[in-house]
Short mmCIF file of C-alpha atoms and ligand atoms in Angstrom, two decimals:
data_model
loop_
_atom_site.label_atom_id
_atom_site.label_comp_id
_atom_site.label_asym_id
_atom_site.label_seq_id
_atom_site.Cartn_x
_atom_site.Cartn_y
_atom_site.Cartn_z
CA UNK U 9 -27.68 30.39 -53.28
CA UNK U 10 -27.34 28.25 -56.38
CA UNK U 11 -28.73 24.74 -56.23
CA UNK U 12 -25.17 23.50 -56.54
CA UNK U 13 -24.24 25.34 -53.35
CA UNK U 14 -27.37 24.18 -51.59
CA UNK U 15 -26.38 20.57 -52.26
CA UNK U 16 -22.74 21.06 -51.49
CA UNK U 17 -23.11 21.86 -47.78
CA UNK U 18 -25.02 18.69 -46.83
CA UNK U 19 -22.80 16.57 -49.06
CA UNK U 20 -19.67 17.95 -47.41
CA UNK U 21 -21.24 17.36 -44.04
CA UNK U 22 -21.98 13.77 -44.97
CA UNK U 23 -18.39 13.21 -46.11
CA UNK U 24 -17.07 14.65 -42.87
CA UNK U 25 -19.35 12.42 -40.81
CA UNK U 26 -18.44 9.29 -42.75
CA UNK U 27 -14.73 10.02 -42.57
CA UNK U 28 -14.82 10.77 -38.83
CA UNK U 29 -16.84 7.64 -38.13
CA UNK U 30 -14.33 5.64 -40.14
CA UNK U 31 -11.42 7.16 -38.25
CA UNK U 32 -13.10 6.54 -34.91
CA UNK U 33 -13.93 2.93 -35.64
CA UNK U 34 -10.58 2.14 -37.16
CA UNK U 35 -9.12 3.36 -33.87
CA UNK U 36 -10.70 0.37 -32.16
CA UNK U 37 -8.71 -2.61 -33.33
CA UNK U 38 -10.65 -4.94 -31.05
CA UNK U 39 -9.62 -8.02 -32.96
CA UNK U 40 -6.33 -6.95 -34.40
CA UNK U 41 -3.46 -9.08 -33.16
CA UNK U 42 -5.90 -11.71 -32.09
CA UNK U 43 -4.38 -14.75 -33.63
CA UNK U 44 -3.71 -16.81 -30.57
CA UNK U 45 -0.13 -18.02 -30.64
CA UNK U 46 0.60 -19.32 -27.15
CA UNK U 47 4.25 -19.14 -25.97
CA UNK U 48 4.68 -22.89 -25.51
CA UNK U 49 8.45 -22.75 -25.25
CA UNK U 50 8.21 -20.17 -22.46
CA UNK U 51 5.69 -22.43 -20.72
CA UNK U 52 8.04 -25.41 -21.03
CA UNK U 53 10.94 -23.35 -19.64
CA UNK U 54 8.83 -22.21 -16.70
CA UNK U 55 7.81 -25.80 -15.94
CA UNK U 56 11.48 -26.83 -15.90
CA UNK U 57 12.42 -23.88 -13.76
CA UNK U 58 9.66 -24.83 -11.31
CA UNK U 59 11.11 -28.34 -11.02
CA UNK U 60 14.63 -27.03 -10.46
CA UNK U 61 13.51 -24.51 -7.84
CA UNK U 62 11.32 -27.12 -6.12
CA UNK U 63 14.29 -29.50 -5.90
CA UNK U 64 16.52 -26.76 -4.48
CA UNK U 65 13.88 -25.87 -1.95
CA UNK U 66 13.49 -29.48 -0.76
CA UNK U 67 17.25 -29.83 -0.44
CA UNK U 68 17.49 -26.61 1.54
CA UNK U 69 14.86 -27.94 3.97
CA UNK U 70 17.10 -30.87 4.87
CA UNK U 71 19.76 -28.49 6.08
CA UNK U 72 17.46 -26.82 8.58
CA UNK U 73 17.08 -28.67 11.88
CA UNK U 74 13.53 -27.43 12.53
CA UNK U 75 12.43 -28.46 9.05
CA UNK U 76 13.43 -32.10 9.23
CA UNK U 77 9.73 -33.06 9.13
CA UNK U 78 8.21 -30.76 6.57
CA UNK U 79 4.49 -31.08 5.92
CA UNK U 80 2.70 -30.55 2.63
CA UNK U 81 -0.79 -29.99 1.32
CA UNK U 82 -2.35 -30.45 -2.10
CA UNK U 83 -5.77 -28.90 -2.72
CA UNK U 84 -8.35 -29.74 -5.33
CA UNK U 85 -8.92 -26.81 -7.73
CA UNK U 86 -12.13 -26.02 -9.61
CA UNK U 87 -11.56 -26.62 -13.29
CA UNK U 88 -14.46 -24.69 -14.76
CA UNK U 89 -13.64 -21.26 -13.38
CA UNK U 90 -12.48 -18.18 -15.26
CA UNK U 91 -9.09 -16.60 -14.64
CA UNK U 92 -9.99 -14.31 -11.74
CA UNK U 93 -11.81 -17.03 -9.84
CA UNK U 94 -9.03 -19.55 -10.29
CA UNK U 95 -6.47 -17.00 -9.20
CA UNK U 96 -8.52 -16.21 -6.08
CA UNK U 97 -9.00 -19.86 -5.25
CA UNK U 98 -5.26 -20.49 -5.59
CA UNK U 99 -4.42 -17.49 -3.41
CA UNK U 100 -6.84 -18.66 -0.72
CA UNK U 101 -5.45 -22.21 -0.83
CA UNK U 102 -1.93 -20.85 -0.47
CA UNK U 103 -3.10 -18.69 2.43
CA UNK U 104 -4.63 -21.79 4.11
CA UNK U 105 -1.38 -23.70 3.61
CA UNK U 106 0.66 -20.89 5.21
CA UNK U 107 -1.77 -20.58 8.11
CA UNK U 108 -1.52 -24.28 8.82
CA UNK U 109 2.29 -24.35 8.46
CA UNK U 110 2.23 -26.73 5.52
CA UNK U 111 4.20 -26.20 2.35
CA UNK U 112 1.99 -25.53 -0.64
CA UNK U 113 2.04 -27.89 -3.60
CA UNK U 114 1.09 -25.65 -6.48
CA UNK U 115 -0.72 -26.77 -9.63
CA UNK U 116 -1.06 -25.40 -13.13
CA UNK U 117 -3.73 -22.94 -14.14
CA UNK U 118 -6.47 -24.47 -16.26
CA UNK U 119 -6.96 -22.52 -19.50
CA UNK U 120 -10.55 -23.20 -20.37
CA UNK U 121 -10.67 -21.81 -23.91
CA UNK U 122 -7.90 -24.15 -25.12
CA UNK U 123 -8.43 -26.94 -22.61
CA UNK U 124 -4.79 -26.73 -21.53
CA UNK U 125 -2.87 -26.56 -18.27
CA UNK U 126 -0.47 -23.63 -18.12
CA UNK U 127 2.32 -23.09 -15.57
CA UNK U 128 1.06 -20.99 -12.68
CA UNK U 129 4.33 -19.05 -12.57
CA UNK U 130 3.54 -17.53 -15.96
CA UNK U 131 0.77 -15.62 -14.16
CA UNK U 132 1.23 -15.47 -10.38
CA UNK U 133 4.49 -15.65 -8.47
CA UNK U 134 3.64 -15.50 -4.76
CA UNK U 135 2.47 -19.09 -4.52
CA UNK U 136 5.24 -20.51 -6.71
CA UNK U 137 8.41 -18.61 -5.91
CA UNK U 138 9.30 -19.37 -2.33
CA UNK U 139 8.60 -22.22 0.06
CA UNK U 140 6.47 -24.16 -2.41
CA UNK U 141 6.86 -27.12 -4.74
CA UNK U 142 5.15 -27.92 -8.04
CA UNK U 143 2.67 -30.76 -8.43
CA UNK U 144 5.28 -32.77 -10.36
CA UNK U 145 6.69 -33.67 -6.91
CA UNK U 146 3.46 -35.19 -5.59
CA UNK U 147 4.41 -38.82 -6.27
CA UNK U 148 7.74 -38.37 -4.58
CA UNK U 149 6.44 -36.42 -1.59
CA UNK U 150 3.13 -38.19 -1.14
CA UNK U 151 3.67 -41.78 -2.39
CA UNK U 152 0.48 -43.81 -2.77
CA UNK U 153 -0.19 -46.19 0.09
CA UNK U 154 2.16 -44.50 2.54
CA UNK U 155 0.92 -44.12 6.13
CA UNK U 156 2.16 -40.58 6.00
CA UNK U 157 -0.27 -39.58 3.26
CA UNK U 158 -3.95 -38.98 3.86
CA UNK U 159 -6.80 -38.06 1.54
CA UNK U 160 -9.50 -35.94 3.14
CA UNK U 161 -12.68 -34.10 2.22
CA UNK U 162 -13.51 -30.84 3.92
CA UNK U 163 -17.21 -30.11 4.35
CA UNK U 164 -18.81 -27.54 6.54
CA UNK U 165 -21.38 -24.79 6.79
CA UNK U 166 -20.20 -21.50 5.29
CA UNK U 167 -19.87 -20.06 8.75
CA UNK U 168 -17.38 -22.67 9.96
CA UNK U 169 -15.62 -23.42 6.68
CA UNK U 170 -12.31 -21.71 7.36
CA UNK U 171 -12.07 -23.01 10.93
CA UNK U 172 -12.96 -26.53 9.81
CA UNK U 173 -10.35 -26.42 7.05
CA UNK U 174 -7.64 -25.20 9.41
CA UNK U 175 -8.36 -27.87 11.96
CA UNK U 176 -8.45 -30.58 9.26
CA UNK U 177 -4.99 -29.46 8.14
CA UNK U 178 -3.63 -29.88 11.69
CA UNK U 179 -3.39 -33.67 11.29
CA UNK U 180 -0.01 -35.20 11.88
CA UNK U 181 0.54 -36.81 8.45
CA UNK U 182 3.32 -35.42 6.28
CA UNK U 183 1.05 -35.08 3.29
CA UNK U 184 -2.61 -34.08 3.14
CA UNK U 185 -4.45 -34.32 -0.15
CA UNK U 186 -7.78 -32.50 -0.09
CA UNK U 187 -10.05 -34.29 -2.56
CA UNK U 188 -12.90 -31.79 -2.89
CA UNK U 189 -12.83 -28.13 -3.91
CA UNK U 190 -13.68 -26.16 -0.78
CA UNK U 191 -13.90 -22.49 -1.72
CA UNK U 192 -16.60 -21.28 -4.07
CA UNK U 193 -18.37 -18.08 -5.10
CA UNK U 194 -21.30 -18.75 -2.76
CA UNK U 195 -18.92 -18.86 0.18
CA UNK U 196 -16.95 -15.79 -0.91
CA UNK U 197 -20.21 -13.86 -1.45
CA UNK U 198 -21.52 -14.80 1.99
CA UNK U 199 -21.14 -12.85 5.24
CA UNK U 200 -18.98 -15.75 6.48
CA UNK U 201 -16.18 -14.59 4.17
CA UNK U 202 -16.05 -11.21 5.98
CA UNK U 203 -14.31 -12.85 8.91
CA UNK U 204 -11.44 -14.16 6.76
CA UNK U 205 -10.95 -10.84 4.96
CA UNK U 206 -8.62 -9.08 7.47
CA UNK U 207 -6.04 -11.86 7.34
CA UNK U 208 -6.49 -12.44 3.61
CA UNK U 209 -5.88 -8.73 3.09
CA UNK U 210 -2.56 -9.10 4.93
CA UNK U 211 -1.80 -12.21 2.91
CA UNK U 212 -2.31 -10.28 -0.34
CA UNK U 213 -0.04 -7.47 0.78
CA UNK U 214 2.74 -9.94 1.55
CA UNK U 215 2.33 -12.63 -1.10
CA UNK U 216 0.48 -11.37 -4.13
CA UNK U 217 2.71 -10.85 -7.17
CA UNK U 218 2.11 -10.88 -10.93
CA UNK U 219 4.53 -12.59 -13.30
CA UNK U 220 7.02 -10.50 -15.32
CA UNK U 221 5.06 -11.40 -18.47
CA UNK U 222 1.99 -9.62 -17.13
CA UNK U 223 3.88 -6.67 -15.63
CA UNK U 224 5.64 -6.18 -18.92
CA UNK U 225 2.40 -5.59 -20.80
CA UNK U 226 1.19 -3.30 -18.00
CA UNK U 227 4.36 -1.20 -18.25
CA UNK U 228 4.15 -0.92 -22.02
CA UNK U 229 0.45 -0.07 -21.91
CA UNK U 230 0.91 2.65 -19.33
CA UNK U 231 3.76 4.19 -21.28
CA UNK U 232 2.01 4.06 -24.64
CA UNK U 233 -1.42 5.17 -23.41
CA UNK U 234 0.07 7.74 -21.03
CA UNK U 235 -1.48 6.21 -17.91
CA UNK U 236 0.21 7.03 -14.60
CA UNK U 237 2.14 3.93 -13.50
CA UNK U 238 1.86 4.54 -9.78
CA UNK U 239 0.04 7.05 -7.59
CA UNK U 240 3.25 8.84 -6.57
CA UNK U 241 4.74 8.85 -10.05
CA UNK U 242 4.98 12.09 -12.00
CA UNK U 243 4.78 10.35 -15.35
CA UNK U 244 1.55 9.87 -17.26
CA UNK U 245 -1.95 10.97 -16.32
CA UNK U 246 -3.84 9.77 -13.24
CA UNK U 247 -6.76 7.74 -14.56
CA UNK U 248 -10.14 6.20 -13.87
CA UNK U 249 -10.39 2.51 -14.78
CA UNK U 250 -13.91 1.65 -15.86
CA UNK U 251 -14.80 -2.02 -16.13
CA UNK U 252 -17.86 -2.81 -18.22
CA UNK U 253 -19.45 -6.03 -19.33
CA UNK U 254 -21.76 -6.14 -22.33
CA UNK U 255 -23.33 -8.71 -24.65
CA UNK U 256 -23.52 -12.20 -23.14
CA UNK U 257 -23.37 -10.77 -19.65
CA UNK U 258 -27.06 -10.02 -19.96
CA UNK U 259 -27.83 -13.77 -19.70
CA UNK U 260 -25.79 -13.99 -16.55
CA UNK U 261 -27.73 -11.01 -15.17
CA UNK U 262 -31.11 -12.55 -15.98
CA UNK U 263 -30.07 -15.66 -14.05
CA UNK U 264 -28.86 -13.50 -11.17
CA UNK U 265 -32.25 -11.73 -11.15
CA UNK U 266 -34.18 -15.02 -11.21
CA UNK U 267 -32.10 -16.43 -8.38
CA UNK U 268 -32.27 -13.13 -6.47
CA UNK U 269 -28.49 -13.00 -6.14
CA UNK U 270 -26.65 -10.04 -4.64
CA UNK U 271 -23.17 -8.79 -5.51
CA UNK U 272 -20.47 -11.39 -5.93
CA UNK U 273 -17.36 -12.24 -3.88
CA UNK U 274 -15.40 -9.30 -2.49
CA UNK U 275 -17.87 -6.77 -3.86
CA UNK U 276 -19.65 -7.62 -0.58
CA UNK U 277 -16.87 -6.59 1.72
CA UNK U 278 -17.97 -5.71 5.25
CA UNK U 279 -19.80 -2.42 5.51
CA UNK U 280 -16.88 -1.01 7.50
CA UNK U 281 -15.17 -0.63 4.14
CA UNK U 282 -16.73 2.37 2.43
CA UNK U 283 -17.03 1.24 -1.18
CA UNK U 284 -19.87 3.21 -2.73
CA UNK U 285 -22.57 1.68 -4.83
CA UNK U 286 -24.15 4.07 -7.27
CA UNK U 287 -27.70 4.75 -5.95
CA UNK U 288 -30.36 3.45 -5.79
CA UNK U 289 -29.37 0.66 -3.47
CA UNK U 290 -29.40 -2.89 -4.78
CA UNK U 291 -32.42 -4.92 -3.80
CA UNK U 292 -31.84 -8.55 -4.86
CA UNK U 293 -35.56 -9.28 -4.36
CA UNK U 294 -36.40 -6.86 -7.16
CA UNK U 295 -35.63 -8.08 -10.72
CA UNK U 296 -35.31 -4.59 -12.18
CA UNK U 297 -32.97 -3.55 -9.43
CA UNK U 298 -30.70 -6.55 -10.14
CA UNK U 299 -30.71 -5.76 -13.88
CA UNK U 300 -30.01 -2.09 -13.21
CA UNK U 301 -26.84 -2.94 -11.28
CA UNK U 302 -25.75 -6.01 -13.21
CA UNK U 303 -26.35 -4.70 -16.74
CA UNK U 304 -26.22 -0.92 -16.29
CA UNK U 305 -27.26 1.40 -19.11
CA UNK U 306 -24.62 3.69 -20.55
CA UNK U 307 -26.45 6.57 -18.81
CA UNK U 308 -25.86 4.85 -15.52
CA UNK U 309 -22.21 4.31 -16.40
CA UNK U 310 -21.95 8.06 -17.08
CA UNK U 311 -23.61 8.80 -13.71
CA UNK U 312 -20.88 6.80 -12.00
CA UNK U 313 -18.20 8.73 -13.88
CA UNK U 314 -19.93 12.02 -12.94
CA UNK U 315 -19.87 11.07 -9.30
CA UNK U 316 -16.13 10.39 -9.33
CA UNK U 317 -15.11 13.33 -11.55
CA UNK U 318 -17.01 15.75 -9.32
CA UNK U 319 -14.96 14.42 -6.39
CA UNK U 320 -11.68 14.48 -8.29
CA UNK U 321 -12.01 16.99 -11.13
CA UNK U 322 -8.33 16.66 -12.08
CA UNK U 323 -9.07 13.20 -13.48
CA UNK U 324 -9.19 13.70 -17.26
CA UNK U 325 -8.23 10.22 -18.43
CA UNK U 326 -10.34 7.07 -18.55
CA UNK U 327 -9.18 3.58 -19.39
CA UNK U 328 -12.07 1.25 -20.25
CA UNK U 329 -11.60 -2.42 -19.43
CA UNK U 330 -13.80 -4.83 -21.30
CA UNK U 331 -13.76 -8.15 -23.04
CA UNK U 332 -15.48 -7.22 -26.26
CA UNK U 333 -17.70 -4.19 -25.93
CA UNK U 334 -19.07 -3.14 -29.34
CA UNK U 335 -17.42 -0.23 -31.09
CA UNK U 336 -20.78 1.54 -31.00
CA UNK U 337 -20.91 1.43 -27.21
CA UNK U 338 -17.31 2.57 -26.97
CA UNK U 339 -18.00 5.36 -29.42
CA UNK U 340 -21.10 6.51 -27.50
CA UNK U 341 -19.16 6.53 -24.23
CA UNK U 342 -16.20 8.34 -25.71
CA UNK U 343 -18.45 10.97 -27.30
CA UNK U 344 -20.27 11.60 -24.03
CA UNK U 345 -17.07 11.70 -21.98
CA UNK U 346 -15.43 14.22 -24.29
CA UNK U 347 -18.45 16.48 -24.69
CA UNK U 348 -17.66 19.81 -23.05
CA UNK U 349 -21.27 20.97 -22.72
CA UNK U 350 -22.21 17.78 -20.98
CA UNK U 351 -19.15 18.09 -18.73
CA UNK U 352 -20.22 21.59 -17.75
CA UNK U 353 -23.81 20.52 -17.04
CA UNK U 354 -22.51 17.62 -14.96
CA UNK U 355 -20.36 19.96 -12.89
CA UNK U 356 -16.91 18.79 -13.97
CA UNK U 357 -14.79 21.74 -12.87
CA UNK U 358 -11.91 21.21 -15.28
CA UNK U 359 -13.92 20.24 -18.33
CA UNK U 360 -14.42 17.01 -20.23
CA UNK U 361 -12.27 13.88 -20.29
CA UNK U 362 -9.28 14.35 -22.57
CA UNK U 363 -8.17 10.79 -23.17
CA UNK U 364 -10.28 7.65 -23.51
CA UNK U 365 -8.37 4.41 -24.01
CA UNK U 366 -9.43 0.79 -23.66
CA UNK U 367 -8.33 -2.84 -23.29
CA UNK U 368 -7.87 -3.62 -26.97
CA UNK U 369 -5.37 -0.77 -27.30
CA UNK U 370 -2.86 -2.47 -24.97
CA UNK U 371 0.27 -2.99 -27.09
CA UNK U 372 0.94 -6.73 -27.24
CA UNK U 373 2.29 -9.49 -29.42
CA UNK U 374 0.12 -12.40 -30.50
CA UNK U 375 1.99 -14.73 -28.14
CA UNK U 376 1.03 -12.53 -25.20
CA UNK U 377 -2.74 -12.95 -25.42
CA UNK U 378 -2.91 -15.30 -22.42
CA UNK U 379 -1.52 -12.51 -20.24
CA UNK U 380 -3.95 -9.75 -21.24
CA UNK U 381 -6.56 -10.56 -18.62
CA UNK U 382 -3.94 -10.28 -15.86
CA UNK U 383 -2.68 -7.01 -17.34
CA UNK U 384 -6.26 -5.68 -17.40
CA UNK U 385 -6.66 -6.57 -13.72
CA UNK U 386 -3.41 -4.83 -12.78
CA UNK U 387 -4.29 -1.71 -14.81
CA UNK U 388 -7.58 -1.56 -12.91
CA UNK U 389 -5.82 -2.15 -9.59
CA UNK U 390 -3.40 0.73 -10.13
CA UNK U 391 -5.99 3.27 -11.27
CA UNK U 392 -6.66 6.24 -9.06
CA UNK U 393 -10.37 5.41 -9.22
CA UNK U 394 -12.02 2.14 -10.13
CA UNK U 395 -15.58 1.90 -11.43
CA UNK U 396 -16.68 -1.71 -11.57
CA UNK U 397 -19.58 -4.12 -11.64
CA UNK U 398 -20.62 -5.74 -8.36
CA UNK U 399 -21.87 -8.81 -10.23
CA UNK U 400 -18.59 -9.44 -11.97
CA UNK U 401 -15.97 -11.90 -10.74
CA UNK U 402 -13.30 -9.78 -12.42
CA UNK U 403 -14.37 -6.54 -10.72
CA UNK U 404 -14.52 -8.33 -7.40
CA UNK U 405 -10.98 -9.64 -7.87
CA UNK U 406 -9.79 -6.10 -8.65
CA UNK U 407 -11.43 -4.86 -5.44
CA UNK U 408 -9.54 -7.45 -3.39
CA UNK U 409 -6.25 -6.57 -5.08
CA UNK U 410 -6.74 -2.83 -4.50
CA UNK U 411 -7.62 -3.38 -0.85
CA UNK U 412 -4.71 -5.74 -0.36
CA UNK U 413 -1.95 -3.62 -1.82
CA UNK U 414 0.06 -0.42 -1.68
CA UNK U 415 -2.94 1.78 -2.52
CA UNK U 416 -4.23 1.33 1.03
CA UNK U 417 -1.42 3.41 2.52
CA UNK U 418 -2.05 6.11 -0.09
CA UNK U 419 -5.73 6.22 0.90
CA UNK U 420 -7.04 5.60 -2.60
CA UNK U 421 -7.66 1.83 -2.50
CA UNK U 422 -11.29 2.47 -1.59
CA UNK U 423 -11.93 4.95 -4.38
CA UNK U 424 -14.31 2.53 -6.01
CA UNK U 425 -17.82 2.93 -7.38
CA UNK U 426 -19.90 -0.14 -8.08
CA UNK U 427 -22.45 0.27 -10.83
C1 LIG M 26 -9.38 -13.87 -29.60
O1 LIG M 26 -10.30 -14.57 -30.42
C2 LIG M 26 -10.86 -15.72 -29.83
C3 LIG M 26 -11.73 -16.45 -30.86
O2 LIG M 26 -12.12 -15.59 -31.89
C4 LIG M 26 -11.67 -15.29 -28.59
O3 LIG M 26 -12.24 -16.43 -27.96
C5 LIG M 26 -10.75 -14.60 -27.62
O4 LIG M 26 -11.48 -14.13 -26.51
C6 LIG M 26 -10.05 -13.41 -28.31
N1 LIG M 26 -9.08 -12.87 -27.38
C7 LIG M 26 -8.88 -11.55 -27.25
C8 LIG M 26 -7.82 -11.15 -26.29
O5 LIG M 26 -9.50 -10.70 -27.87
C1 LIG M 27 -18.30 -16.12 -11.48
O1 LIG M 27 -17.73 -17.31 -11.04
C2 LIG M 27 -18.60 -18.36 -10.73
C3 LIG M 27 -17.81 -19.53 -10.22
O2 LIG M 27 -16.76 -19.85 -11.11
C4 LIG M 27 -19.43 -18.72 -11.94
O3 LIG M 27 -20.39 -19.69 -11.59
C5 LIG M 27 -20.12 -17.48 -12.47
O4 LIG M 27 -20.81 -17.77 -13.65
C6 LIG M 27 -19.10 -16.39 -12.73
N1 LIG M 27 -19.77 -15.19 -13.11
C7 LIG M 27 -19.56 -14.62 -14.27
C8 LIG M 27 -20.27 -13.37 -14.49
O5 LIG M 27 -18.79 -15.06 -15.12
C1 LIG M 28 -37.49 -2.20 -8.34
O1 LIG M 28 -36.32 -1.57 -8.83
C2 LIG M 28 -36.57 -0.56 -9.79
C3 LIG M 28 -35.21 -0.10 -10.29
O2 LIG M 28 -34.43 0.40 -9.25
C4 LIG M 28 -37.38 0.56 -9.17
O3 LIG M 28 -37.64 1.53 -10.16
C5 LIG M 28 -38.68 -0.02 -8.64
O4 LIG M 28 -39.39 0.98 -7.96
C6 LIG M 28 -38.40 -1.18 -7.68
N1 LIG M 28 -39.66 -1.81 -7.31
C7 LIG M 28 -40.01 -2.01 -6.05
C8 LIG M 28 -41.31 -2.71 -5.85
O5 LIG M 28 -39.33 -1.63 -5.12
#
């Protein structure tokens, strides 16, 4: 071989590697479209529509004999929580209101990153659409100084919290304003929350609904990324949704290890619900065990995928849900998932994964950025299999939504692996 030829092979190889790396990375537009441009005119319209619907609802009550003395409740919401936690808190408040036969006075969602209040109906419909009024009616319904308005605080041990809240809401006054937030992560992560799950599950099935803004993005994403829209649909590919946290999550995990915390919220559902945790079992007393589950290595993530693909070898599509995983991590995962030798060694009957997509590939306009987190949650809810993180509020919210929806009847709601 001439020296020219000897040089040419490695040089060509290098060019191929550089070009493929470039193509791979440029496929991950993680920050493309990210010029936040909130849809303020939509938000204003939705606020107006809420007022109009609220007025109509109050007028309709006057026509019903049994509703001549309607009762209302206004809860205090946490303001520092992320989207999933706020949504859960709102759903639980609404559930409490329904259980105590009071009409729910709904409040805006607090958008932490911009320090703004956004109309709840842009995100969730169940608590805003029927039999509820917006907070703009509080002064009219609950005038200051009226004997028919009472401010209360609800305090109780975790064990008795729900019972205490329900009995506090039984008072005779027309309007109850609860001045302290009552539901927090510690409560939802405790065994006490198991006893409210069966009714909350029914609540979700009846009342949980995303806004059209969120469902729109979900529909477009499923069509464009060829993800099956519903378990009985023949369109698109059935898929695994894999939720991973990286980067700053490690700090959260170190704190969890120090405080010896277990899984969060609904990731602790009663043991009668067979959600599998990838072995070894979590031992909150053991720092390394907490880190292993809270900040799993990519090898561990692959083990979880192996476990599910061996069960359901026809799954050849994975949609990765993340809020800023590095392109390197995505690239490593994609390479491993699509590697046919690895697939064979791991016992995947039908070969490697064919399609790997992820959050940042969801087609959206810049004014839709506020809705992406909801769309991510719904894409994870609809997946045939969900692989999530037991320490994540988002994963825990997805678990509740899967267990409280149509997937239960299909027998796939519980197809969940916690890392
Ligand atoms: C968009 O960018 C901002 C600031 O750079 C960041 O806080 C936000 O999380 C990004 N949103 C998305 C959807 O990537
Ligand atoms: C989950 O939510 C709680 C309460 O809002 C918060 O304290 C905690 O930091 C959240 N966890 C993560 C991982 O964001
Ligand atoms: C702690 O957890 C790690 C990771 O699972 C495990 O290797 C180690 O044996 C555990 N240590 C004890 C004392 O159980």
